[in-house]
């Protein structure tokens, strides 16, 4: 199972095993990562699963789709490495991925 | 509210879970109970009429939070626990099991239940509805073996089910009593687009057609329509609306009017009791009128106000409504509430399958439906939230970039 490393808003780092095929958001929810709210349940409608991808991983994670790019407009403090974690599917290729949770509350 | 009795949240759905979450985030450290009459921890309902029906999404993935979350947050969850009555004078409630519980604060997040079809023969026709996980599981299993499906009701849920059934190769007839689809929510242009979309995918769409009776013989159901036509199918799904679960509140003497009446801070007339989600007839701070909404946005945002009120703060519920519906490869996204309106302006080209309709009332933008136009939807949410003026002429002119306008650029 690929490992995803979540860094929450307080800087706490957690290594979690996340199954192939589920989203980085679902991995965060299952592991109780603070700050990922995901109120639309992964429908790319709310932006409350906003994360920053560790720069080293940007190439492997790839770019956001049009719909994700639009939804990111709602995110607070969008940056070039912003991604909605519900739109990133976990695969072996992403083993070791580091994502930083953005400010999703408020 | 620091007494020994817990804060109790009735209804373990989207809104109930959010109330608990917001209470903890808001600093409430006392005993917190979440009571729900279903067997499952709070889960997402939207996929039940969408991807879940394809059988490729396990029920576990619908959970809003895993069991460990409730332990960590010290939320004392009781499932299969139905609240039968509330004694406001004594600050107690009674469960179906007979158990009585005292509360120091109470939140009602009881949601809605389906409106059953009552035409002659309906009771014997094994009709499927989609509200709960149990409903979704039952329907997903039945769809696998069905050949011909009748969907009664051309609202969001009926149409989503029809789309999935077609994608799985079932023959589908969709019967809608109004002259157009999703009539309560969208403009005629949008209804017409969807009627064509479904017909293009092979659904027989009957508009302005009621159901008079259903005859069931040997597992086959014959739906008799108001035009006298008969459709024999092996599966019937009805999506003809819901009723708010407000009887509990009403019996306790709280005002109810198409839902539990609350103010713009989700407060009932009892200072110890709040309500949120599908079950409320609420003063909407954003819309500046009373309304009942059935959406994830409303369940979550109103829950935050409800939790704040229980903590003695006042946080006005004032968020832009939004909603979505997935049918085939078209994503409909709705910002604001376009109904009622006095002008609907088309933006873009309907035949391209990607366009928006902007709704105006007294010259003011009140809502936008976007079909496969996510950028316009998100821009609309920003424009509405900020109150940025948009004229009907600008709305219809695709050379005007709504996102730029929203950004104030
Ligand atoms: C099939 C379907 C598709 C949907 N699609 C979308 C969509 O695409 N987008 C969107 O925004 N919204 C959608 N919705 C609407 C959205 O799911 C609801 O608005 C939301 O679930 C409302 O949350 P709630 O907590 O108010 O109510 P609910 O989620 O209904 O929760 C209320 C809970 O309270 C329980 N309860 C009631 N009375 C009692 C009692 N006396 N004691 C104990 N428990 C009780 C109920 O059993 C239920 O579990 C959809 C809904 C359905 C059914
Ligand atoms: S969960 Fe809502 S956008 Fe990702």
Coordinates of C-alpha atoms and ligand atoms in Angstrom, one line a residue:
Chain A
X1 CA 0.0 0.0 0.0
X2 CA 1.4 3.4 -0.9
X3 CA 2.4 5.7 1.9
X4 CA 1.1 9.3 1.9
X5 CA 2.7 11.8 4.2
X6 CA 0.3 14.4 5.5
X7 CA 1.5 17.6 7.1
X8 CA -1.4 19.3 8.9
X9 CA -1.9 23.0 9.5
X10 CA 0.0 22.7 12.8
X11 CA 3.0 21.2 11.0
X12 CA 2.4 17.8 12.4
X13 CA 3.6 15.1 10.0
X14 CA 1.9 11.7 9.7
X15 CA 2.8 8.8 7.5
X16 CA -0.3 6.9 6.5
X17 CA -0.9 3.8 4.4
X18 CA -3.6 4.6 1.8
X19 CA -5.0 2.0 -0.5
X20 CA -4.6 2.3 -4.3
X21 CA -7.6 3.7 -6.0
X22 CA -8.9 5.9 -3.2
X23 CA -8.3 9.6 -3.1
X24 CA -5.7 11.5 -1.1
X25 CA -8.7 13.2 0.6
X26 CA -10.2 9.8 1.6
X27 CA -6.9 8.7 3.0
X28 CA -6.8 11.9 5.1
X29 CA -10.4 11.4 6.4
X30 CA -9.8 7.8 7.3
X31 CA -6.7 8.7 9.2
X32 CA -8.2 11.7 11.0
X33 CA -5.9 14.3 9.5
X34 CA -6.9 17.6 11.0
X35 CA -8.0 20.3 8.6
X36 CA -9.4 18.2 5.7
X37 CA -13.1 18.8 5.8
X38 CA -14.3 17.5 2.4
X39 CA -17.9 18.5 2.9
X40 CA -19.0 17.6 -0.6
X41 CA -17.5 14.2 -0.3
X42 CA -15.2 14.4 -3.2
X43 CA -17.5 15.9 -5.8
X44 CA -15.1 18.7 -6.5
X45 CA -17.7 21.2 -5.3
X46 CA -16.5 22.7 -2.1
X47 CA -12.7 23.1 -2.0
X48 CA -12.5 22.1 1.7
X49 CA -10.0 19.4 0.9
X50 CA -7.4 21.9 -0.3
X51 CA -3.8 20.8 0.0
X52 CA -0.4 22.0 -1.2
X53 CA 1.7 19.4 -3.0
X54 CA 5.3 19.2 -1.9
X55 CA 7.2 20.9 -4.8
X56 CA 9.3 17.7 -5.4
X57 CA 6.1 15.8 -6.2
X58 CA 4.4 18.3 -8.5
X59 CA 5.5 16.5 -11.7
X60 CA 4.3 13.1 -10.6
X61 CA 1.0 14.4 -9.2
X62 CA 0.2 16.3 -12.4
X63 CA -2.0 19.2 -13.2
X64 CA -5.6 19.9 -12.0
X65 CA -8.4 19.3 -14.4
X66 CA -10.6 22.2 -15.6
X67 CA -13.3 21.6 -13.0
X68 CA -10.7 21.3 -10.2
X69 CA -9.0 24.4 -11.4
X70 CA -12.3 26.2 -11.2
X71 CA -13.2 24.9 -7.8
X72 CA -9.8 25.9 -6.5
X73 CA -10.9 29.5 -7.1
X74 CA -12.9 29.1 -3.9
X75 CA -10.0 27.9 -1.9
X76 CA -8.4 30.2 0.6
X77 CA -4.8 31.2 -0.3
X78 CA -4.4 29.3 -3.5
X79 CA -0.8 28.7 -4.6
X80 CA 0.8 27.3 -7.7
X81 CA 1.1 23.9 -5.9
X82 CA -2.5 23.9 -4.7
X83 CA -4.5 20.8 -5.4
X84 CA -7.9 19.4 -4.2
X85 CA -6.9 16.2 -2.5
X86 CA -10.2 14.6 -3.5
X87 CA -9.1 14.8 -7.1
X88 CA -5.8 12.9 -6.6
X89 CA -6.1 9.2 -6.9
X90 CA -3.6 7.2 -4.9
X91 CA -1.4 4.9 -6.9
X92 CA 2.0 3.2 -6.4
X93 CA 3.5 6.0 -8.4
X94 CA 2.6 8.4 -5.5
X95 CA 4.2 6.2 -2.8
X96 CA 5.9 8.7 -0.4
X97 CA 3.9 11.7 -1.6
X98 CA 4.0 14.7 0.8
X99 CA 1.0 16.9 1.0
X100 CA 0.5 19.9 3.2
X101 CA -3.0 20.6 4.4
X102 CA -4.2 24.1 3.6
X103 CA -6.4 26.4 5.8
X104 CA -9.9 24.9 5.1
X105 CA -11.8 26.2 8.2
X106 CA -13.6 29.4 8.3
Chain B
X1 CA -24.5 25.5 29.3
X2 CA -22.0 23.9 31.6
X3 CA -24.4 21.7 33.4
X4 CA -23.8 18.0 33.8
X5 CA -26.4 17.0 31.2
X6 CA -25.1 16.5 27.7
X7 CA -25.7 18.5 24.6
X8 CA -27.7 16.1 22.5
X9 CA -27.9 16.1 18.7
X10 CA -30.9 14.2 17.2
X11 CA -30.3 12.9 13.7
X12 CA -26.9 11.3 12.7
X13 CA -26.8 12.7 9.2
X14 CA -24.7 15.4 7.4
X15 CA -26.0 18.2 9.6
X16 CA -25.9 16.3 12.9
X17 CA -22.3 15.3 12.3
X18 CA -21.4 18.9 11.4
X19 CA -23.1 20.2 14.5
X20 CA -21.0 17.9 16.7
X21 CA -17.8 18.8 14.8
X22 CA -18.5 22.5 15.2
X23 CA -19.3 22.2 18.9
X24 CA -15.9 20.6 19.5
X25 CA -14.1 23.1 17.3
X26 CA -16.0 25.8 19.1
X27 CA -14.6 24.7 22.4
X28 CA -17.4 22.6 23.9
X29 CA -15.7 20.0 26.1
X30 CA -18.7 18.6 27.9
X31 CA -20.6 15.4 27.2
X32 CA -21.9 15.3 23.6
X33 CA -24.3 12.7 22.3
X34 CA -25.3 12.0 18.7
X35 CA -28.5 10.0 18.4
X36 CA -29.6 8.5 15.0
X37 CA -32.3 6.1 14.1
X38 CA -30.3 4.6 11.2
X39 CA -27.9 1.7 11.5
X40 CA -24.9 3.6 10.0
X41 CA -22.6 6.3 11.2
X42 CA -23.3 9.6 9.3
X43 CA -22.8 9.2 5.6
X44 CA -23.1 11.1 2.3
X45 CA -26.4 10.8 0.6
X46 CA -25.6 12.4 -2.8
X47 CA -23.8 9.3 -4.2
X48 CA -26.8 7.1 -3.5
X49 CA -28.5 8.3 -6.6
X50 CA -25.2 8.5 -8.5
X51 CA -22.1 6.4 -8.5
X52 CA -23.2 4.2 -5.6
X53 CA -25.8 2.6 -7.8
X54 CA -23.2 1.3 -10.1
X55 CA -21.9 -1.0 -7.3
X56 CA -18.4 0.3 -7.6
X57 CA -18.3 2.3 -4.4
X58 CA -18.3 0.5 -1.1
X59 CA -20.7 1.7 1.6
X60 CA -17.7 2.3 3.8
X61 CA -16.5 5.0 1.5
X62 CA -19.7 7.0 2.0
X63 CA -19.0 7.6 5.7
X64 CA -18.5 11.2 6.5
X65 CA -16.0 10.2 9.2
X66 CA -14.6 6.9 10.3
X67 CA -15.6 5.4 13.7
X68 CA -12.2 6.5 15.1
X69 CA -13.2 10.1 14.6
X70 CA -16.1 9.9 17.0
X71 CA -13.9 8.2 19.6
X72 CA -11.2 10.9 19.3
X73 CA -13.7 13.7 19.4
X74 CA -15.5 12.0 22.3
X75 CA -18.8 12.1 20.5
X76 CA -21.1 9.5 22.2
X77 CA -22.9 8.1 19.1
X78 CA -26.0 6.0 19.5
X79 CA -27.2 4.3 16.3
X80 CA -30.6 2.6 15.9
X81 CA -31.7 5.1 18.5
X82 CA -35.0 6.8 17.7
X83 CA -36.1 9.8 19.7
X84 CA -39.9 9.6 20.3
X85 CA -40.6 12.7 22.3
X86 CA -39.1 15.8 23.9
X87 CA -40.3 17.2 27.2
X88 CA -39.1 20.7 27.0
X89 CA -40.2 21.7 30.5
X90 CA -38.1 18.9 32.0
X91 CA -35.3 19.2 29.4
X92 CA -35.6 15.5 28.7
X93 CA -36.2 13.3 25.8
X94 CA -37.4 9.8 25.4
X95 CA -36.0 7.1 23.1
X96 CA -38.1 4.5 21.4
X97 CA -36.3 2.0 23.7
X98 CA -38.0 3.7 26.6
X99 CA -34.8 5.3 27.9
X100 CA -35.0 8.9 29.0
X101 CA -32.1 11.3 28.6
X102 CA -31.7 14.8 30.1
X103 CA -30.1 17.5 28.0
X104 CA -28.5 20.8 28.6
X105 CA -28.8 21.8 25.0
X106 CA -30.5 20.1 22.1
X107 CA -30.0 20.2 18.3
X108 CA -32.6 18.8 15.9
X109 CA -31.1 17.6 12.6
X110 CA -33.8 15.1 11.7
X111 CA -33.7 15.7 7.9
X112 CA -36.5 14.6 5.7
X113 CA -38.1 11.4 4.6
X114 CA -39.5 10.3 1.2
X115 CA -42.9 11.1 0.2
X116 CA -44.4 7.7 -0.8
X117 CA -46.5 7.2 -4.0
X118 CA -50.1 6.6 -3.0
X119 CA -51.8 5.7 -6.2
X120 CA -53.9 2.5 -6.3
X121 CA -51.6 -0.5 -6.3
X122 CA -48.6 1.4 -5.1
X123 CA -48.4 -0.5 -1.9
X124 CA -48.0 -3.9 -3.7
X125 CA -45.5 -2.7 -6.3
X126 CA -42.3 -3.0 -4.2
X127 CA -41.5 0.6 -5.2
X128 CA -37.9 1.8 -4.6
X129 CA -37.1 5.2 -3.2
X130 CA -33.7 6.7 -2.6
X131 CA -33.1 8.4 0.8
X132 CA -31.1 6.1 3.0
X133 CA -28.1 3.9 2.5
X134 CA -30.4 0.9 3.0
X135 CA -32.5 2.2 0.1
X136 CA -29.4 2.7 -2.1
X137 CA -28.2 -0.9 -1.4
X138 CA -31.5 -2.3 -2.2
X139 CA -31.9 -0.4 -5.4
X140 CA -28.3 -1.1 -6.6
X141 CA -29.0 -4.8 -6.2
X142 CA -32.4 -4.6 -7.9
X143 CA -31.0 -2.6 -10.8
X144 CA -28.5 -5.4 -11.6
X145 CA -31.3 -7.8 -12.4
X146 CA -33.8 -5.4 -13.9
X147 CA -34.5 -5.2 -17.6
X148 CA -37.1 -2.5 -17.7
X149 CA -37.3 0.3 -15.2
X150 CA -40.0 3.0 -14.7
X151 CA -38.8 6.1 -12.9
X152 CA -41.6 8.2 -11.5
X153 CA -40.6 11.8 -10.9
X154 CA -38.4 14.0 -13.1
X155 CA -36.5 15.8 -10.3
X156 CA -32.8 15.5 -9.6
X157 CA -33.0 12.1 -7.9
X158 CA -35.2 10.5 -10.5
X159 CA -33.2 11.8 -13.3
X160 CA -29.9 10.7 -11.8
X161 CA -31.3 7.2 -11.3
X162 CA -32.6 7.2 -14.8
X163 CA -29.2 8.1 -16.1
X164 CA -27.4 5.3 -14.2
X165 CA -30.0 2.8 -15.2
X166 CA -29.5 3.7 -18.9
X167 CA -25.8 3.5 -18.5
X168 CA -26.2 0.0 -17.2
X169 CA -28.2 -0.8 -20.3
X170 CA -31.7 -1.0 -18.7
X171 CA -34.7 0.2 -20.7
X172 CA -36.0 3.3 -18.9
X173 CA -39.3 5.2 -19.0
X174 CA -39.4 8.4 -17.0
X175 CA -42.8 9.8 -16.0
X176 CA -43.1 13.4 -14.9
X177 CA -46.3 15.1 -13.9
X178 CA -45.2 18.6 -14.7
X179 CA -44.7 19.8 -18.3
X180 CA -41.0 19.9 -17.8
X181 CA -38.1 18.3 -15.8
X182 CA -36.8 19.7 -12.5
X183 CA -39.5 22.4 -12.8
X184 CA -39.1 23.6 -9.2
X185 CA -35.4 24.3 -9.6
X186 CA -34.4 25.3 -13.1
X187 CA -35.5 27.4 -16.1
X188 CA -37.4 26.0 -19.0
X189 CA -34.2 26.1 -21.2
X190 CA -32.4 23.8 -18.8
X191 CA -35.4 21.5 -18.5
X192 CA -35.6 21.2 -22.2
X193 CA -31.9 20.5 -22.5
X194 CA -32.2 17.6 -20.0
X195 CA -35.3 16.1 -21.7
X196 CA -33.3 16.0 -24.9
X197 CA -30.2 14.6 -23.1
X198 CA -32.2 11.7 -21.6
X199 CA -34.0 11.0 -24.8
X200 CA -30.7 11.1 -26.7
X201 CA -29.6 8.4 -24.3
X202 CA -32.7 6.3 -25.0
X203 CA -34.9 7.2 -22.1
X204 CA -38.6 7.5 -22.9
X205 CA -39.4 10.8 -21.2
X206 CA -43.1 11.4 -20.6
X207 CA -43.9 15.0 -19.5
X208 CA -47.2 16.3 -18.2
X209 CA -48.1 12.7 -17.4
X210 CA -49.3 11.4 -14.1
X211 CA -49.5 7.9 -12.8
X212 CA -53.0 6.7 -12.1
X213 CA -52.4 3.2 -10.9
X214 CA -50.0 0.3 -10.8
X215 CA -50.9 -3.4 -11.3
X216 CA -48.6 -6.0 -10.1
X217 CA -48.8 -9.6 -11.4
X218 CA -46.1 -12.2 -10.8
X219 CA -43.4 -9.7 -10.1
X220 CA -44.2 -7.6 -13.1
X221 CA -45.6 -4.1 -12.6
X222 CA -47.8 -2.3 -15.1
X223 CA -47.8 1.5 -14.6
X224 CA -51.0 3.0 -15.9
X225 CA -50.4 6.7 -16.8
X226 CA -52.9 9.6 -16.8
X227 CA -53.0 9.4 -20.6
X228 CA -54.1 5.8 -20.4
X229 CA -50.8 4.3 -21.6
X230 CA -49.5 1.2 -19.9
X231 CA -45.8 0.4 -19.2
X232 CA -44.9 -3.0 -17.9
X233 CA -41.6 -3.0 -16.0
X234 CA -39.8 -5.1 -13.5
X235 CA -38.6 -2.3 -11.3
X236 CA -40.2 1.0 -10.2
X237 CA -38.2 3.9 -8.7
X238 CA -40.1 6.9 -7.4
X239 CA -38.5 10.3 -6.6
X240 CA -41.5 12.5 -5.9
X241 CA -40.2 14.6 -3.1
X242 CA -39.7 14.5 0.6
X243 CA -41.4 15.7 3.8
X244 CA -39.4 17.3 6.6
X245 CA -39.2 15.3 9.9
X246 CA -40.7 18.0 12.1
X247 CA -43.3 16.0 14.0
X248 CA -41.0 15.5 17.0
X249 CA -40.5 19.3 17.3
X250 CA -44.2 20.0 16.6
X251 CA -45.3 17.6 19.3
X252 CA -42.9 19.4 21.7
X253 CA -44.7 22.6 21.0
X254 CA -42.1 24.2 18.7
X255 CA -43.3 26.2 15.7
X256 CA -43.3 24.2 12.5
X257 CA -44.2 25.4 9.0
X258 CA -43.0 23.1 6.2
X259 CA -40.2 22.3 8.6
X260 CA -39.0 23.3 12.0
X261 CA -39.1 27.1 12.2
X262 CA -35.7 28.7 13.1
X263 CA -34.2 32.2 12.9
X264 CA -31.1 33.2 10.9
X265 CA -28.9 31.7 13.7
X266 CA -30.7 28.3 13.6
X267 CA -32.5 29.0 16.9
X268 CA -36.0 27.7 17.6
X269 CA -38.2 29.6 20.0
X270 CA -36.8 27.6 22.9
X271 CA -33.4 29.0 23.9
X272 CA -32.0 25.5 24.6
X273 CA -33.0 24.1 21.2
X274 CA -31.5 24.7 17.7
X275 CA -32.3 23.0 14.4
X276 CA -30.4 22.6 11.1
X277 CA -30.4 21.0 7.8
X278 CA -33.2 19.6 5.5
X279 CA -35.7 19.7 8.4
X280 CA -35.7 23.5 8.9
X281 CA -37.9 26.2 7.7
X282 CA -35.4 28.9 8.2
X283 CA -34.7 32.6 7.8
X284 CA -31.9 32.5 5.3
X285 CA -29.5 35.4 5.9
X286 CA -28.2 35.3 2.4
X287 CA -31.6 35.1 0.6
X288 CA -33.2 37.4 3.2
X289 CA -36.3 35.3 3.2
X290 CA -37.7 32.1 4.8
X291 CA -37.1 28.9 3.0
X292 CA -36.4 25.2 3.3
X293 CA -33.4 23.9 1.5
X294 CA -32.3 20.3 0.8
X295 CA -28.6 20.4 0.1
X296 CA -25.2 19.5 1.6
X297 CA -24.3 23.2 1.6
X298 CA -27.3 24.0 3.8
X299 CA -26.9 21.0 6.1
X300 CA -23.3 22.0 6.7
X301 CA -23.4 25.8 6.9
X302 CA -26.5 26.0 8.9
X303 CA -25.1 23.4 11.3
X304 CA -22.2 25.8 12.0
X305 CA -24.6 28.5 13.0
X306 CA -26.6 26.0 15.1
X307 CA -23.5 24.9 17.0
X308 CA -22.5 28.6 17.6
X309 CA -26.0 29.3 19.0
X310 CA -25.7 26.4 21.4
X311 CA -22.4 27.9 22.6
X312 CA -24.1 31.2 23.3
X313 CA -22.6 32.9 20.3
X314 CA -24.5 34.3 17.4
X315 CA -23.3 33.4 13.9
X316 CA -25.8 34.4 11.2
X317 CA -26.3 31.8 8.6
X318 CA -25.6 33.8 5.5
X319 CA -24.0 31.6 2.8
X320 CA -24.6 31.4 -0.9
X321 CA -26.6 28.2 -1.6
X322 CA -25.0 25.7 -4.0
X323 CA -26.0 22.3 -5.3
X324 CA -25.0 19.9 -8.0
X325 CA -26.4 17.0 -10.0
X326 CA -24.6 14.5 -12.2
X327 CA -26.4 13.0 -15.1
X328 CA -24.4 11.1 -17.8
X329 CA -21.4 13.3 -18.6
X330 CA -23.1 16.5 -17.7
X331 CA -22.4 18.2 -14.4
X332 CA -25.1 20.6 -13.4
X333 CA -24.0 23.1 -10.8
X334 CA -26.4 25.6 -9.2
X335 CA -25.3 28.8 -7.4
X336 CA -27.8 30.8 -5.5
X337 CA -31.6 30.2 -5.8
X338 CA -32.9 31.1 -9.2
X339 CA -36.5 30.6 -8.2
X340 CA -38.5 32.8 -8.4
X341 CA -37.0 35.0 -11.1
X342 CA -38.4 37.5 -13.6
X343 CA -35.6 37.1 -16.2
X344 CA -33.5 34.1 -17.3
X345 CA -30.5 34.9 -19.5
X346 CA -28.8 32.2 -21.5
X347 CA -25.0 32.4 -21.5
X348 CA -23.4 30.4 -24.2
X349 CA -24.7 27.8 -26.7
X350 CA -27.1 25.2 -25.5
X351 CA -26.2 22.8 -28.3
X352 CA -22.6 22.7 -27.2
X353 CA -23.7 21.0 -23.9
X354 CA -21.8 23.6 -21.9
X355 CA -23.6 26.7 -21.0
X356 CA -25.1 28.7 -18.1
X357 CA -28.4 30.3 -17.3
X358 CA -28.3 33.4 -15.2
X359 CA -31.5 34.3 -13.2
X360 CA -32.4 37.9 -12.3
X361 CA -35.1 39.3 -10.0
X362 CA -35.7 43.0 -10.2
X363 CA -32.5 43.4 -12.2
X364 CA -30.4 41.6 -9.5
X365 CA -28.6 38.3 -10.1
X366 CA -30.2 35.7 -7.8
X367 CA -28.9 32.4 -9.2
X368 CA -26.9 30.7 -12.0
X369 CA -27.2 27.2 -13.3
X370 CA -24.0 26.0 -15.1
X371 CA -23.8 22.9 -17.2
X372 CA -20.3 21.6 -17.7
X373 CA -19.1 25.2 -17.0
X374 CA -17.4 24.9 -13.6
X375 CA -15.5 28.2 -13.9
X376 CA -18.8 30.0 -14.5
X377 CA -20.3 28.3 -11.5
X378 CA -17.5 29.2 -9.2
X379 CA -17.5 32.8 -10.5
X380 CA -21.2 32.9 -9.8
X381 CA -20.7 31.8 -6.3
X382 CA -18.2 34.6 -5.8
X383 CA -20.3 37.2 -7.5
X384 CA -23.3 36.3 -5.4
X385 CA -21.3 36.2 -2.2
X386 CA -19.7 39.6 -2.8
X387 CA -22.9 41.1 -4.2
X388 CA -20.9 42.2 -7.3
X389 CA -23.3 43.8 -9.7
X390 CA -23.9 41.9 -13.0
X391 CA -26.2 43.2 -15.7
X392 CA -28.4 40.9 -17.8
X393 CA -26.4 42.1 -20.8
X394 CA -23.1 41.2 -19.3
X395 CA -24.5 37.8 -18.2
X396 CA -25.5 36.9 -21.8
X397 CA -22.2 38.1 -23.3
X398 CA -19.6 35.3 -23.2
X399 CA -16.8 37.8 -23.9
X400 CA -17.4 39.1 -20.4
X401 CA -15.2 36.9 -18.1
X402 CA -17.2 36.3 -15.0
X403 CA -14.3 35.1 -13.0
X404 CA -12.3 38.3 -13.8
X405 CA -15.4 40.3 -12.7
X406 CA -15.6 38.3 -9.5
X407 CA -11.9 38.9 -8.8
X408 CA -12.5 42.5 -9.3
X409 CA -9.9 42.5 -12.1
Ligands
LIG1 C1 -30.4 10.4 -3.2 C2 -30.0 11.8 -2.8 C3 -29.2 12.5 -3.6 C4 -28.8 13.8 -3.2 N1 -27.9 14.5 -4.0 C5 -27.5 15.7 -3.5 C6 -26.5 16.5 -4.3 O1 -26.1 16.1 -5.4 N2 -26.1 17.7 -3.8 C7 -26.5 18.2 -2.6 O2 -26.1 19.2 -2.2 N3 -27.5 17.5 -1.9 C8 -27.9 16.3 -2.3 N4 -28.8 15.6 -1.6 C9 -29.4 16.2 -0.3 C10 -28.5 16.0 0.9 O3 -28.0 14.7 1.0 C11 -29.3 16.4 2.1 O4 -29.6 17.8 2.0 C12 -28.5 16.2 3.4 O5 -28.2 14.8 3.6 C13 -29.3 16.7 4.6 O6 -28.7 16.5 5.8 P1 -29.5 16.5 7.1 O7 -28.5 16.1 8.2 O8 -30.3 17.7 7.2 O9 -30.5 15.3 7.0 P2 -30.2 13.7 6.8 O10 -28.9 13.5 6.1 O11 -31.5 13.2 6.2 O12 -30.1 13.2 8.3 C14 -31.2 13.2 9.2 C15 -31.0 11.9 10.1 O13 -31.9 12.0 11.2 C16 -32.5 10.8 11.4 N5 -33.7 11.0 12.3 C17 -34.9 11.6 11.9 N6 -35.7 11.6 12.9 C18 -35.1 11.0 14.0 C19 -35.5 10.7 15.3 N7 -36.7 11.1 15.8 N8 -34.6 10.1 16.1 C20 -33.3 9.7 15.7 N9 -32.9 10.0 14.4 C21 -33.8 10.6 13.6 C22 -32.8 10.3 10.0 O14 -33.0 8.9 9.9 C23 -31.4 10.7 9.3 O15 -30.5 9.7 9.5 C24 -29.3 14.3 -1.9 C25 -30.1 13.5 -1.1 C26 -30.5 12.3 -1.5 C27 -31.4 11.5 -0.7
LIG2 S1 -14.1 17.2 -1.1 FE1 -15.2 18.9 -1.8 S2 -13.8 19.6 -3.4 FE2 -12.7 18.0 -2.6

